[in-house]
Short mmCIF file of C-alpha atoms in Angstrom, two decimals:
data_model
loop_
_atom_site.label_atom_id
_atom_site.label_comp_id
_atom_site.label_asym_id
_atom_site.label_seq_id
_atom_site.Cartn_x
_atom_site.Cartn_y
_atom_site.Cartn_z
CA UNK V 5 0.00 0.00 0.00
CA UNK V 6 2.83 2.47 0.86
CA UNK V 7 4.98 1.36 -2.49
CA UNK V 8 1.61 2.39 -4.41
CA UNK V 9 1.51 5.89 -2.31
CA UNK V 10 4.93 6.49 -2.77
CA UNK V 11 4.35 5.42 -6.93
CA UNK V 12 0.87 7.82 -7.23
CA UNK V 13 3.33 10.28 -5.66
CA UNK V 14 6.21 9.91 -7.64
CA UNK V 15 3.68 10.02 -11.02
CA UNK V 16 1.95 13.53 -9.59
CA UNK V 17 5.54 15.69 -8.78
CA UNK V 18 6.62 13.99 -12.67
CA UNK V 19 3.46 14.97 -14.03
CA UNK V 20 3.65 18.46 -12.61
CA UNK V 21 6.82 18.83 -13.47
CA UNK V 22 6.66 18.01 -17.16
CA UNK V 23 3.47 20.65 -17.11
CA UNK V 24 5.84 23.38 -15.53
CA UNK V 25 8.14 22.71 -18.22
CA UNK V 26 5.69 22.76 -20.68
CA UNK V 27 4.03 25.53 -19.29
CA UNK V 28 6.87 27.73 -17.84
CA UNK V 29 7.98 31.44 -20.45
CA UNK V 30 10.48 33.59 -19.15
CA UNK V 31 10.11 37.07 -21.30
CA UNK V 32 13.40 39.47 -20.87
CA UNK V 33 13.09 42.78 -19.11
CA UNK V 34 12.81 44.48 -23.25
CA UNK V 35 10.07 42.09 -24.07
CA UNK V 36 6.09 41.54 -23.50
CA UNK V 37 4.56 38.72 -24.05
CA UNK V 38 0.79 38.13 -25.81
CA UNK V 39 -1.10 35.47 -24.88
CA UNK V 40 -4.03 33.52 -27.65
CA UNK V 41 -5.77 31.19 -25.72
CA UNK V 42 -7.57 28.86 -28.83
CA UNK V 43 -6.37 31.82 -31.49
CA UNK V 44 -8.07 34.24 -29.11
CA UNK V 45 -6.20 37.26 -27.81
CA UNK V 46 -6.12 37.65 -23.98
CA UNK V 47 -6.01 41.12 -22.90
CA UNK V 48 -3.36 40.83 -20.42
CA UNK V 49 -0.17 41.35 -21.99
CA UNK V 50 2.67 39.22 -19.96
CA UNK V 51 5.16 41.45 -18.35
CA UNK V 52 8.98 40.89 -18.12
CA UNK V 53 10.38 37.82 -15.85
CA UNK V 54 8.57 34.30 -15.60
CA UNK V 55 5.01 33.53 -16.36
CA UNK V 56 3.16 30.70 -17.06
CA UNK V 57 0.60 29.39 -19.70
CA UNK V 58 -1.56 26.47 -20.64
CA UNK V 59 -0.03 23.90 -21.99
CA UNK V 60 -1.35 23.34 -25.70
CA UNK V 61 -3.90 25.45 -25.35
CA UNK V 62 -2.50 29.10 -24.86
CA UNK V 63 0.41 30.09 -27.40
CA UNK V 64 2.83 33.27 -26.03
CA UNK V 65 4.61 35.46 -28.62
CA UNK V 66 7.18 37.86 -27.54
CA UNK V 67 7.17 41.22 -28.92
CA UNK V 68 10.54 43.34 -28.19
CA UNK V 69 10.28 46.65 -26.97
CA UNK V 70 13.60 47.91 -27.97
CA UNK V 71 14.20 50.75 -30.50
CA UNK V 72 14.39 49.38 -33.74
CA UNK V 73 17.33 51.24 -35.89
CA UNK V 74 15.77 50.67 -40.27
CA UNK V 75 17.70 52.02 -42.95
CA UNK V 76 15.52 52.82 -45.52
CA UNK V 77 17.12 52.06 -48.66
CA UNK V 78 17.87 54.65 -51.52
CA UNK V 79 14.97 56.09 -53.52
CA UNK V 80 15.74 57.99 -56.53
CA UNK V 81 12.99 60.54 -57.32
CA UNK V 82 12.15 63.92 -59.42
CA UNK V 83 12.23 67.36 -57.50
CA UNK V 84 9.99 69.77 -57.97
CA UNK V 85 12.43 71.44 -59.91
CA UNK V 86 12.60 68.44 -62.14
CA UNK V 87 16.48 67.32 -60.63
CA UNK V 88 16.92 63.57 -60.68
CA UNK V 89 18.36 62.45 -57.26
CA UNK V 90 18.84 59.44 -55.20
CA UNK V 91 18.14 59.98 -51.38
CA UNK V 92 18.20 57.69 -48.41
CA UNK V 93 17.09 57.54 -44.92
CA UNK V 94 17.14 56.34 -41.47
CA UNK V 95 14.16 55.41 -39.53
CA UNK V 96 14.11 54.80 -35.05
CA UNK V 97 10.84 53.23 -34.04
CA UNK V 98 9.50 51.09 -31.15
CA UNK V 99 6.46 48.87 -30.41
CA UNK V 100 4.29 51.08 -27.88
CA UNK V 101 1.08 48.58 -28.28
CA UNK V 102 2.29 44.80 -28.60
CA UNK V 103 -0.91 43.56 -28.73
CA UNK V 104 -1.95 45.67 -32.25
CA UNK V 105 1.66 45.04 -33.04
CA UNK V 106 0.64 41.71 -33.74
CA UNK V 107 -2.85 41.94 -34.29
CA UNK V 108 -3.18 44.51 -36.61
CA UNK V 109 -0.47 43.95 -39.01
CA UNK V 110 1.18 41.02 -40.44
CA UNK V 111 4.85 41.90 -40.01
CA UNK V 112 5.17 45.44 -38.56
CA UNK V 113 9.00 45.78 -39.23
CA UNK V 114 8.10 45.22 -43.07
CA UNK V 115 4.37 47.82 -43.03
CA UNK V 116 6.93 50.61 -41.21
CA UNK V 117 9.69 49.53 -43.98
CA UNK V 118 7.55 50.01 -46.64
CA UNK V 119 5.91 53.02 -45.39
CA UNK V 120 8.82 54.95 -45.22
CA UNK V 121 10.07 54.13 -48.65
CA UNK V 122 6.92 55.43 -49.89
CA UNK V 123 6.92 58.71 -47.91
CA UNK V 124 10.44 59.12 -47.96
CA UNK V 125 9.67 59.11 -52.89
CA UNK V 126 6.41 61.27 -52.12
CA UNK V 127 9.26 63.80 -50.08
CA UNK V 128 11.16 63.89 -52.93
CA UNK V 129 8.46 65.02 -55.12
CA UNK V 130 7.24 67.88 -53.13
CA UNK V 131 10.59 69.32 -52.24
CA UNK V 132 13.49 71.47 -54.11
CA UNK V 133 17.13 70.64 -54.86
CA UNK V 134 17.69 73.39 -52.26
CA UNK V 135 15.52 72.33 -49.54
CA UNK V 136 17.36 68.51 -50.00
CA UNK V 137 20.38 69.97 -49.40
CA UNK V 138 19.87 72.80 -46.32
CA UNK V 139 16.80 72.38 -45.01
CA UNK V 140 16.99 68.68 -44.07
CA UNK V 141 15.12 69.21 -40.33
CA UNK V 142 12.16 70.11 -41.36
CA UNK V 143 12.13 67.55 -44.05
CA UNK V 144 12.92 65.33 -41.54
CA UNK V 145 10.02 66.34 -39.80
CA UNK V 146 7.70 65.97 -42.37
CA UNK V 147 8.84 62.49 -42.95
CA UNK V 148 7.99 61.58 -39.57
CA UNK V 149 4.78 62.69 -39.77
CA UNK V 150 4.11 60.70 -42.95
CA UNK V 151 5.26 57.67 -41.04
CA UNK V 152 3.77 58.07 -37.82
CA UNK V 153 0.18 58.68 -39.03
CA UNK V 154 -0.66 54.97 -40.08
CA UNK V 155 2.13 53.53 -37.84
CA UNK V 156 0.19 54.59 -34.74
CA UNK V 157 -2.67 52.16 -35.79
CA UNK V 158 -0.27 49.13 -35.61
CA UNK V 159 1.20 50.31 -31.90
CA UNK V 160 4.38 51.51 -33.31
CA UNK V 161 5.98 54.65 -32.55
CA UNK V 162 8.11 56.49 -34.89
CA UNK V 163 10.92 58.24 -33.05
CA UNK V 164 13.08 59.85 -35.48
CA UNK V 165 13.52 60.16 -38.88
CA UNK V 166 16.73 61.34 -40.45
CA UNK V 167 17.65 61.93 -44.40
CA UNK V 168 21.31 60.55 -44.22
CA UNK V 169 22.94 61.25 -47.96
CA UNK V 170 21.21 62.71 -51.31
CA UNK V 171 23.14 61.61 -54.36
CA UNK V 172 23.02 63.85 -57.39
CA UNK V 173 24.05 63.21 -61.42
CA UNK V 174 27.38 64.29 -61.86
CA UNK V 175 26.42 66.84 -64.36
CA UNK V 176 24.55 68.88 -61.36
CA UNK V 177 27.74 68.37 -59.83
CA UNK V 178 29.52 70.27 -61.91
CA UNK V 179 27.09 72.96 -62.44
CA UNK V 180 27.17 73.27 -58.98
CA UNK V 181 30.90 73.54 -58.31
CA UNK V 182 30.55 76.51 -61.15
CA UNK V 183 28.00 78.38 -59.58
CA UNK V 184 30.06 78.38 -56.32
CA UNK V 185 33.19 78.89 -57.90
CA UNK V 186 31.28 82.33 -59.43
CA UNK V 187 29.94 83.40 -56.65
CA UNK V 188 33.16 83.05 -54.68
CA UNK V 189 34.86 85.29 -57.47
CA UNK V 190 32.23 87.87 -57.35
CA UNK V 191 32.60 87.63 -53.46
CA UNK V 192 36.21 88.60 -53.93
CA UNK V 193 36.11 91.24 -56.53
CA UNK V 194 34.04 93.02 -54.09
CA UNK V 195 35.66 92.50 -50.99
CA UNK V 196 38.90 93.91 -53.68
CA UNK V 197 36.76 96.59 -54.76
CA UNK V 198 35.88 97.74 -51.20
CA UNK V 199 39.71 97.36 -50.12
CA UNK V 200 40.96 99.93 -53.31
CA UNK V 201 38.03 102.29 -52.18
CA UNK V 202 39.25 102.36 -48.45
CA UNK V 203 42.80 102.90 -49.44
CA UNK V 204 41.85 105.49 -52.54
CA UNK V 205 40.54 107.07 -49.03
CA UNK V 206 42.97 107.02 -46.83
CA UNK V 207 45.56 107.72 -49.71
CA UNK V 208 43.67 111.49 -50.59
CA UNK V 209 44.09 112.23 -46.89
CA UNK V 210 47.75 111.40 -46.87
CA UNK V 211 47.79 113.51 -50.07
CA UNK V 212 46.12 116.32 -48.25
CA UNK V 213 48.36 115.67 -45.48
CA UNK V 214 51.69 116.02 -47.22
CA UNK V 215 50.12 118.63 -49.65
CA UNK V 216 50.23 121.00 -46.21
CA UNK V 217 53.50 119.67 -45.45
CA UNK V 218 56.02 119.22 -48.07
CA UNK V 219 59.03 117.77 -45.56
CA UNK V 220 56.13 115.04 -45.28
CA UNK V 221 56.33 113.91 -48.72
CA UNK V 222 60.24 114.08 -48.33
CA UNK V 223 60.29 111.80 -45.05
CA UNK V 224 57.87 109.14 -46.90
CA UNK V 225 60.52 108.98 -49.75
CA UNK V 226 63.29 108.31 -47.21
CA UNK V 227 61.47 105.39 -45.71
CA UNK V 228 60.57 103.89 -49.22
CA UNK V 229 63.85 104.23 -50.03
CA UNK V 230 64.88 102.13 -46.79
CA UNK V 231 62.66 99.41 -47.33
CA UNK V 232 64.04 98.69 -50.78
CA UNK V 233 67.17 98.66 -50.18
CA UNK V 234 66.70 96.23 -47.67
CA UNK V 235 66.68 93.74 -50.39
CA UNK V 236 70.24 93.24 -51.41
CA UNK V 237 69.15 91.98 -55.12
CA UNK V 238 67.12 94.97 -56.17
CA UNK V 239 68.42 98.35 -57.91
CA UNK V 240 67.51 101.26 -56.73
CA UNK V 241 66.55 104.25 -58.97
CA UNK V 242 66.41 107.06 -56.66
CA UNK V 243 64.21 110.09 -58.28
CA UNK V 244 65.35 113.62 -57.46
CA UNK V 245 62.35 115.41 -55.57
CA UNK V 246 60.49 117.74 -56.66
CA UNK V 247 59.85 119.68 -54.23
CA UNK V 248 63.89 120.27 -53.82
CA UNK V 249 64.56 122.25 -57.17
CA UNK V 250 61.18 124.16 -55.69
CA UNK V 251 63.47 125.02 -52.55
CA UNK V 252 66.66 125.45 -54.47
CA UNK V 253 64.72 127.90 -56.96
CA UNK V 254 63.28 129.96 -53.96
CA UNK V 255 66.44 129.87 -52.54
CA UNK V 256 67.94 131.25 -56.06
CA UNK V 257 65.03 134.13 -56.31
CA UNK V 258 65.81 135.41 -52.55
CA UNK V 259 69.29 135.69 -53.54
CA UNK V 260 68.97 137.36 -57.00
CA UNK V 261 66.36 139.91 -54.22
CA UNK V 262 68.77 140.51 -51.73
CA UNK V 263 70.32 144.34 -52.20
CA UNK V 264 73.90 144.73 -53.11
CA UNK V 265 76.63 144.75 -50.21
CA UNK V 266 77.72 148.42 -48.55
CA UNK V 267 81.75 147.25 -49.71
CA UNK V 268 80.51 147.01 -53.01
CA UNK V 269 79.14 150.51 -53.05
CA UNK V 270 82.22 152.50 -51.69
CA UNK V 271 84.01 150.70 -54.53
CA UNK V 272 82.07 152.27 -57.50
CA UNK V 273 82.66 155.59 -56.03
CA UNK V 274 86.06 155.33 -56.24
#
């Protein structure tokens, strides 16, 4: 009697066991679980750590939590000023709602995939070269919008979406590398422009300056005449001044105006 005890036992802690095995989930601390009980979906989504379901008749699928990093591959596209370009993107999402994660959509990985392809051509067609190129945030914002507005339906979350590279045809290349290249020289011819005017300025007041003072224009000679010969394989052609055959000349007139001496008068009246 106490063998068939100890037997019955033995059979009830093996049965149980095989149905906590067969019954025992573990879901990670990034993971819920959902529960179909007979293809039904229970409302209770499992929680992170162990849980338990019935055997055969309950199914549990995981559904991970975890920001999801999609590159969305390159779509080439008209702008709206009719330039061919290729453009990819980036796409962060996460599962907010596991249960219409896998309710409402087949494969929600693929939907937010395919999604964003889609948005990221119909960008393309309502944008500029320009915009493309410099005004990528609020592109980027628009994009998530586009992606967000369906994705909410299939409790997915669309964090951030980022334009990563636009490709052009080498021929826009080129044009482009001209236009800069122009507008770089026409940046410099007036910045040059501007320079000569500020110096045509300051050089009239040094004019002026030296026109009041003539020992001016004869101490600025001096100086030139220093820093050239400072270079040892230059020859200097020194210029006689000007203004020294003026002083000479003056000097000539006050002496041709100066009154004969007295010794020179007693000597004619002898």
């Amino acid at each position: 009697m106490v063998e068939e005890l100890v037997a019955a036992g033995a059979t009830l802690v093996a049965a149980g066991a095989v149905y906590v095995m067969a019954a025992a989930r573990v879901v990670k601390q990034y993971e819920r679980g959902v529960v179909f009980r007979l293809g039904r979906l229970r409302p209770e989504v499992r929680g992170p750590g162990f849980t338990l379901i019935v055997p055969v008749v309950d199914r549990l699928q995981k559904v991970n939590m975890q920001v999801v990093t999609m590159p969305v591959p390159a779509q080439e596209g008209i702008t709206r000023d009719n330039v061919t370009v290729r453009v990819d993107a980036v796409v962060y999402f996460k599962v907010t709602g596991p249960a219409e994660a896998v309710v409402r959509v087949e494969d929600y990985r693929f939907a937010v995939s395919q999604m964003a392809q889609t948005s990221l051509r119909s960008i393309i067609g309502k944008s500029e070269l320009d915009d493309l190129l410099s005004n990528r945030e609020k592109l980027n914002q628009g994009l998530e919008l586009m992606i967000d507005s369906p994705a909410v339906e299939w409790g997915v979350t669309i964090d951030r979406v980022e334009i990563k590279d636009v490709s052009l045809p080498e021929t826009m290349k080129r044009s482009m590398a001209r236009q800069a290249e122009a507008d770089r020289e026409r940046r410099a011819r007036v910045i040059n422009a501007d320079a000569e005017l500020q110096a045509s300025k300051k050089l009239a007041e040094a004019a002026q300056q030296m026109q009041d003072t003539p020992a001016a224009l004869q101490l600025r000679l001096l100086q030139t005449v220093v820093a050239v010969a400072a270079e040892k394989n230059s020859t200097l052609v020194l210029p006689f001044p000007v203004e020294l055959l003026r002083f000479l000349e003056k000097a000539q007139q006050q002496q041709q105006q100066l009154p004969p001496t007295s010794g020179g008068s007693n000597s004619s009246q002898g």
